[in-house]
Amino acid sequence: GIGGGGCATIACPTPDGGKVSLCGQLYDVQTGMMIRDPDADGSPCESPTADGPCSLSVQVYDPLAFAGNPTATPPLPADFISVDNCGHFVAKNVMVSFSGFMAIAVDDAGATDARRLTGIAFPVQVGEARKGLRAFSLASSTDQMWTTTAGEPFGSDKTFVDKGVYGVVFFHPDAATGAPVEGVTVTAGGTTRPDDDFYFSDTAPLSRSTVDPALDRTGPNGMALMVNISGLPFLSGVGGDIGDNCEWQSESAASIAGVLFFRESFTHAAGDLSMACQ
């Protein structure tokens, strides 16, 4: 982990009172695979590289402030945020936002524009050392591929991320052991929005490359995109072969110009967020 010693699971430092520590792994949105150097040994990233985890910057934000102005909002204070060549990241002693939620944003560490600003959000508890976070990064080439295969729906000079896009992959039961779920339609505020959602024709579960504008539900990769989301409605999904007693998680989100807001959605027992599906 960070500091050398290979790519074993990293230790997540205990935070001081009133703060949190956040620890996890960087992943690529298109492939769903870990971002790490081929010869990774856990060495800390010291200066930006051309690609790999050391080409990336990780920052932590109040998600509500970030949604309002992602380019001008300052990150939350922390003792340090480090990334290693295994793609591990550690943020120690982060000040907890008033909302009780955190957003992790990943972008280029240097002056290149090989990656698009990608964010995840999640609740935290004061004093928590949050382990196992999965933060994601979208390549600029992938953003362009999505836009081209979708038929350039926002004009020839604007990509999905330029427009602002929410991306979600539906899993049952979880991303680590479960498979993506076909046949799910993304919802905003409890309703489907066929003019604003997009789905993929990729046949491999971990391929997220080709948007087919004719589709109205998830394919084998379980992924959906939605644009034109304002006012932080609850985003969820309907459909998919998940059983009569299951439903999809629901989470407030928005589409923000210049940002991919990405999440992995799982099932839970209908009417009970604390219970797994049976």
Tab-separated table of C-alpha atoms in Angstrom:
chain	number	residue	atom	x	y	z
A	1	GLY	CA	0.000	0.000	0.000
A	2	ILE	CA	0.951	3.659	0.231
A	3	GLY	CA	4.587	3.832	1.299
A	4	GLY	CA	5.677	0.682	-0.543
A	5	GLY	CA	5.164	-2.994	0.177
A	6	GLY	CA	3.069	-4.036	-2.795
A	7	CYS	CA	-0.598	-3.683	-3.629
A	8	ALA	CA	-2.050	-5.388	-0.568
A	9	THR	CA	-4.980	-3.744	1.176
A	10	ILE	CA	-3.923	-0.433	2.690
A	11	ALA	CA	-4.390	0.633	6.292
A	12	CYS	CA	-6.884	3.445	6.788
A	13	PRO	CA	-5.676	5.868	9.488
A	14	THR	CA	-7.873	6.623	12.476
A	15	PRO	CA	-9.059	10.242	12.257
A	16	ASP	CA	-8.920	12.849	14.976
A	17	GLY	CA	-12.146	13.833	16.706
A	18	GLY	CA	-14.730	15.506	14.495
A	19	LYS	CA	-13.069	14.366	11.268
A	20	VAL	CA	-13.002	11.347	8.946
A	21	SER	CA	-10.429	9.398	6.973
A	22	LEU	CA	-11.314	8.064	3.521
A	23	CYS	CA	-9.476	5.196	1.834
A	24	GLY	CA	-10.027	3.211	-1.325
A	25	GLN	CA	-9.096	2.270	-4.872
A	26	LEU	CA	-9.248	4.106	-8.194
A	27	TYR	CA	-11.169	2.470	-11.054
A	28	ASP	CA	-11.680	3.229	-14.733
A	29	VAL	CA	-15.301	3.905	-15.704
A	30	GLN	CA	-15.111	2.326	-19.165
A	31	THR	CA	-13.601	-0.998	-18.110
A	32	GLY	CA	-14.573	-1.204	-14.447
A	33	MET	CA	-10.977	-2.257	-13.766
A	34	MET	CA	-8.526	-0.973	-11.169
A	35	ILE	CA	-6.246	1.831	-12.305
A	36	ARG	CA	-2.706	0.770	-11.403
A	37	ASP	CA	0.747	0.666	-12.948
A	38	PRO	CA	1.817	-2.641	-14.546
A	39	ASP	CA	4.788	-2.881	-12.157
A	40	ALA	CA	3.026	-1.312	-9.176
A	41	ASP	CA	4.730	-1.766	-5.810
A	42	GLY	CA	2.767	0.637	-3.604
A	43	SER	CA	5.142	3.571	-4.010
A	44	PRO	CA	3.543	6.982	-3.398
A	45	CYS	CA	2.971	9.222	-6.409
A	46	GLU	CA	5.405	12.133	-6.237
A	47	SER	CA	4.787	14.017	-9.487
A	48	PRO	CA	2.216	13.677	-12.289
A	49	THR	CA	2.870	10.975	-14.876
A	50	ALA	CA	1.479	10.598	-18.395
A	51	ASP	CA	-1.023	7.909	-17.403
A	52	GLY	CA	-1.911	5.486	-14.631
A	53	PRO	CA	-2.837	6.396	-11.060
A	54	CYS	CA	-0.037	8.937	-10.696
A	55	SER	CA	-1.607	10.974	-13.506
A	56	LEU	CA	-4.690	11.523	-11.328
A	57	SER	CA	-5.646	13.988	-8.607
A	58	VAL	CA	-8.051	13.066	-5.794
A	59	GLN	CA	-9.899	15.766	-3.835
A	60	VAL	CA	-12.737	15.680	-1.283
A	61	TYR	CA	-15.674	18.116	-1.336
A	62	ASP	CA	-18.987	18.956	0.243
A	63	PRO	CA	-21.207	17.470	-2.496
A	64	LEU	CA	-23.858	20.200	-2.288
A	65	ALA	CA	-21.283	22.964	-2.713
A	66	PHE	CA	-19.546	20.981	-5.451
A	67	ALA	CA	-22.828	20.521	-7.331
A	68	GLY	CA	-23.398	24.266	-7.220
A	69	ASN	CA	-19.973	25.202	-8.602
A	70	PRO	CA	-17.557	22.314	-9.242
A	71	THR	CA	-14.747	24.462	-10.629
A	72	ALA	CA	-14.694	27.181	-7.941
A	73	THR	CA	-15.634	25.228	-4.798
A	74	PRO	CA	-12.559	24.657	-2.591
A	75	PRO	CA	-11.901	21.091	-1.411
A	76	LEU	CA	-12.527	20.201	2.218
A	77	PRO	CA	-9.446	20.588	4.447
A	78	ALA	CA	-7.453	17.429	5.162
A	79	ASP	CA	-4.106	16.588	6.735
A	80	PHE	CA	-3.083	14.960	3.457
A	81	ILE	CA	-4.461	13.152	0.420
A	82	SER	CA	-2.108	10.639	-1.175
A	83	VAL	CA	-2.236	8.263	-4.137
A	84	ASP	CA	0.140	5.372	-4.851
A	85	ASN	CA	1.037	3.519	-8.041
A	86	CYS	CA	-1.365	0.713	-7.096
A	87	GLY	CA	-4.217	3.215	-7.432
A	88	HIS	CA	-4.866	3.346	-3.693
A	89	PHE	CA	-5.841	6.690	-2.194
A	90	VAL	CA	-5.870	7.876	1.423
A	91	ALA	CA	-7.372	11.118	2.716
A	92	LYS	CA	-6.587	11.629	6.417
A	93	ASN	CA	-8.462	13.883	8.820
A	94	VAL	CA	-10.923	15.384	6.360
A	95	MET	CA	-13.212	18.032	7.806
A	96	VAL	CA	-16.787	16.709	7.775
A	97	SER	CA	-19.221	18.746	5.703
A	98	PHE	CA	-22.407	20.132	7.234
A	99	SER	CA	-24.524	17.823	5.062
A	100	GLY	CA	-22.956	14.643	6.457
A	101	PHE	CA	-22.060	13.591	2.914
A	102	MET	CA	-18.730	13.602	1.112
A	103	ALA	CA	-17.864	13.778	-2.572
A	104	ILE	CA	-14.615	12.434	-3.996
A	105	ALA	CA	-13.615	14.042	-7.289
A	106	VAL	CA	-10.971	12.578	-9.601
A	107	ASP	CA	-9.352	14.526	-12.441
A	108	ASP	CA	-6.017	15.026	-14.185
A	109	ALA	CA	-3.155	15.753	-11.788
A	110	GLY	CA	-1.191	17.677	-14.408
A	111	ALA	CA	-1.945	20.068	-17.234
A	112	THR	CA	-3.136	17.393	-19.668
A	113	ASP	CA	-6.823	16.794	-20.319
A	114	ALA	CA	-6.725	13.022	-20.668
A	115	ARG	CA	-9.418	12.589	-18.001
A	116	ARG	CA	-12.776	14.199	-17.272
A	117	LEU	CA	-13.812	15.352	-13.821
A	118	THR	CA	-15.585	12.378	-12.213
A	119	GLY	CA	-17.288	12.354	-8.826
A	120	ILE	CA	-18.878	9.966	-6.356
A	121	ALA	CA	-20.838	10.868	-3.207
A	122	PHE	CA	-21.635	8.962	-0.022
A	123	PRO	CA	-22.698	9.508	3.621
A	124	VAL	CA	-20.120	9.498	6.420
A	125	GLN	CA	-20.106	9.319	10.208
A	126	VAL	CA	-17.917	11.669	12.249
A	127	GLY	CA	-14.865	9.778	13.494
A	128	GLU	CA	-15.127	7.146	10.767
A	129	ALA	CA	-12.156	5.598	8.971
A	130	ARG	CA	-14.033	4.720	5.777
A	131	LYS	CA	-12.387	1.815	3.963
A	132	GLY	CA	-12.993	0.189	0.613
A	133	LEU	CA	-14.237	3.231	-1.289
A	134	ARG	CA	-14.405	2.827	-5.062
A	135	ALA	CA	-13.590	6.125	-6.803
A	136	PHE	CA	-13.797	6.372	-10.583
A	137	SER	CA	-12.117	8.210	-13.427
A	138	LEU	CA	-13.435	8.687	-16.965
A	139	ALA	CA	-11.025	9.000	-19.884
A	140	SER	CA	-11.695	11.910	-22.245
A	141	SER	CA	-11.554	9.418	-25.111
A	142	THR	CA	-14.369	7.412	-23.502
A	143	ASP	CA	-16.500	10.532	-23.109
A	144	GLN	CA	-15.989	11.263	-26.806
A	145	MET	CA	-16.777	7.645	-27.746
A	146	TRP	CA	-20.066	7.747	-25.842
A	147	THR	CA	-21.014	11.000	-27.547
A	148	THR	CA	-20.135	9.796	-31.035
A	149	THR	CA	-21.945	6.461	-30.728
A	150	ALA	CA	-25.002	8.247	-29.301
A	151	GLY	CA	-25.155	10.376	-32.464
A	152	GLU	CA	-23.844	13.616	-30.933
A	153	PRO	CA	-27.170	14.404	-29.205
A	154	PHE	CA	-25.968	17.775	-27.858
A	155	GLY	CA	-24.368	19.051	-31.061
A	156	SER	CA	-20.977	18.438	-32.603
A	157	ASP	CA	-19.076	20.523	-30.045
A	158	LYS	CA	-20.491	19.128	-26.773
A	159	THR	CA	-19.874	15.747	-25.160
A	160	PHE	CA	-21.841	14.015	-22.412
A	161	VAL	CA	-19.533	15.430	-19.748
A	162	ASP	CA	-19.592	18.895	-21.301
A	163	LYS	CA	-23.376	18.702	-21.004
A	164	GLY	CA	-23.238	17.229	-17.500
A	165	VAL	CA	-24.164	13.587	-17.001
A	166	TYR	CA	-25.196	11.142	-14.296
A	167	GLY	CA	-23.933	7.601	-14.849
A	168	VAL	CA	-25.071	4.529	-12.928
A	169	VAL	CA	-24.368	0.802	-13.087
A	170	PHE	CA	-27.035	-1.445	-11.586
A	171	PHE	CA	-25.677	-4.460	-9.688
A	172	HIS	CA	-27.219	-7.342	-7.772
A	173	PRO	CA	-26.123	-7.901	-5.071
A	174	ASP	CA	-22.879	-5.859	-5.127
A	175	ALA	CA	-20.141	-4.652	-7.444
A	176	ALA	CA	-17.448	-6.924	-6.008
A	177	THR	CA	-19.266	-10.244	-6.440
A	178	GLY	CA	-22.416	-9.580	-8.439
A	179	ALA	CA	-23.113	-9.165	-12.131
A	180	PRO	CA	-24.630	-6.069	-13.756
A	181	VAL	CA	-28.391	-6.270	-14.249
A	182	GLU	CA	-30.072	-6.007	-17.648
A	183	GLY	CA	-33.481	-4.507	-18.238
A	184	VAL	CA	-33.337	-1.572	-15.792
A	185	THR	CA	-34.614	1.895	-16.689
A	186	VAL	CA	-33.164	4.797	-14.709
A	187	THR	CA	-35.655	7.080	-12.933
A	188	ALA	CA	-35.527	10.648	-11.618
A	189	GLY	CA	-38.051	11.650	-8.986
A	190	GLY	CA	-39.770	8.304	-9.406
A	191	THR	CA	-40.436	8.647	-13.134
A	192	THR	CA	-38.668	7.527	-16.291
A	193	ARG	CA	-37.397	10.233	-18.656
A	194	PRO	CA	-37.068	8.742	-22.151
A	195	ASP	CA	-35.828	12.005	-23.661
A	196	ASP	CA	-32.923	12.232	-21.215
A	197	ASP	CA	-31.634	8.677	-20.677
A	198	PHE	CA	-29.163	6.597	-22.671
A	199	TYR	CA	-28.091	2.941	-22.592
A	200	PHE	CA	-25.285	0.763	-23.927
A	201	SER	CA	-25.190	-2.024	-26.511
A	202	ASP	CA	-21.933	-3.565	-25.217
A	203	THR	CA	-22.323	-7.322	-24.792
A	204	ALA	CA	-19.544	-7.768	-22.198
A	205	PRO	CA	-20.474	-6.975	-18.563
A	206	LEU	CA	-17.347	-4.850	-18.038
A	207	SER	CA	-17.418	-2.958	-21.330
A	208	ARG	CA	-18.963	0.529	-21.254
A	209	SER	CA	-18.099	1.916	-24.663
A	210	THR	CA	-21.023	2.039	-27.082
A	211	VAL	CA	-24.182	4.072	-26.484
A	212	ASP	CA	-27.208	2.989	-28.541
A	213	PRO	CA	-29.816	5.789	-28.597
A	214	ALA	CA	-32.533	3.306	-29.591
A	215	LEU	CA	-32.349	1.414	-26.286
A	216	ASP	CA	-34.686	2.185	-23.380
A	217	ARG	CA	-33.151	-0.006	-20.649
A	218	THR	CA	-29.807	-1.395	-19.543
A	219	GLY	CA	-28.020	-4.045	-21.548
A	220	PRO	CA	-25.518	-6.652	-20.303
A	221	ASN	CA	-23.267	-3.977	-18.758
A	222	GLY	CA	-26.079	-2.671	-16.535
A	223	MET	CA	-25.181	0.980	-17.211
A	224	ALA	CA	-27.367	4.016	-17.843
A	225	LEU	CA	-26.679	7.704	-18.455
A	226	MET	CA	-29.052	10.598	-17.753
A	227	VAL	CA	-28.798	14.305	-18.555
A	228	ASN	CA	-30.848	17.409	-17.726
A	229	ILE	CA	-31.176	16.606	-14.007
A	230	SER	CA	-31.730	19.661	-11.821
A	231	GLY	CA	-32.939	20.230	-8.275
A	232	LEU	CA	-31.328	17.104	-6.742
A	233	PRO	CA	-34.198	14.633	-7.301
A	234	PHE	CA	-33.914	11.061	-6.099
A	235	LEU	CA	-32.329	8.879	-8.787
A	236	SER	CA	-33.159	5.173	-8.863
A	237	GLY	CA	-34.284	2.512	-11.321
A	238	VAL	CA	-37.173	0.238	-12.260
A	239	GLY	CA	-37.109	-3.195	-13.821
A	240	GLY	CA	-34.495	-5.878	-14.149
A	241	ASP	CA	-34.769	-9.434	-12.904
A	242	ILE	CA	-34.318	-8.672	-9.195
A	243	GLY	CA	-37.276	-10.455	-7.617
A	244	ASP	CA	-40.624	-9.321	-6.256
A	245	ASN	CA	-39.288	-8.279	-2.849
A	246	CYS	CA	-36.403	-6.120	-4.072
A	247	GLU	CA	-36.008	-2.539	-5.206
A	248	TRP	CA	-33.170	-0.295	-6.322
A	249	GLN	CA	-31.345	2.136	-4.075
A	250	SER	CA	-32.398	5.766	-4.337
A	251	GLU	CA	-30.009	8.719	-4.061
A	252	SER	CA	-30.216	12.454	-4.688
A	253	ALA	CA	-28.119	13.571	-7.635
A	254	ALA	CA	-27.845	16.113	-10.417
A	255	SER	CA	-26.180	16.438	-13.788
A	256	ILE	CA	-23.513	19.148	-13.578
A	257	ALA	CA	-21.870	20.702	-16.634
A	258	GLY	CA	-18.298	19.451	-16.946
A	259	VAL	CA	-18.768	16.514	-14.556
A	260	LEU	CA	-19.642	12.820	-14.668
A	261	PHE	CA	-21.397	11.961	-11.415
A	262	PHE	CA	-21.002	8.181	-11.169
A	263	ARG	CA	-22.473	5.606	-8.849
A	264	GLU	CA	-22.980	1.887	-8.459
A	265	SER	CA	-26.551	1.027	-7.473
A	266	PHE	CA	-27.522	-2.101	-5.564
A	267	THR	CA	-30.771	-3.754	-4.587
A	268	HIS	CA	-32.269	-3.882	-1.115
A	269	ALA	CA	-35.398	-5.397	0.392
A	270	ALA	CA	-38.487	-3.452	-0.637
A	271	GLY	CA	-39.268	-0.811	1.981
A	272	ASP	CA	-36.218	-1.618	4.139
A	273	LEU	CA	-32.842	-0.123	3.239
A	274	SER	CA	-31.096	-2.157	5.937
A	275	MET	CA	-32.139	-5.549	4.571
A	276	ALA	CA	-30.580	-7.431	1.680
A	277	CYS	CA	-32.773	-8.939	-0.999
A	278	GLN	CA	-33.768	-12.572	-0.617
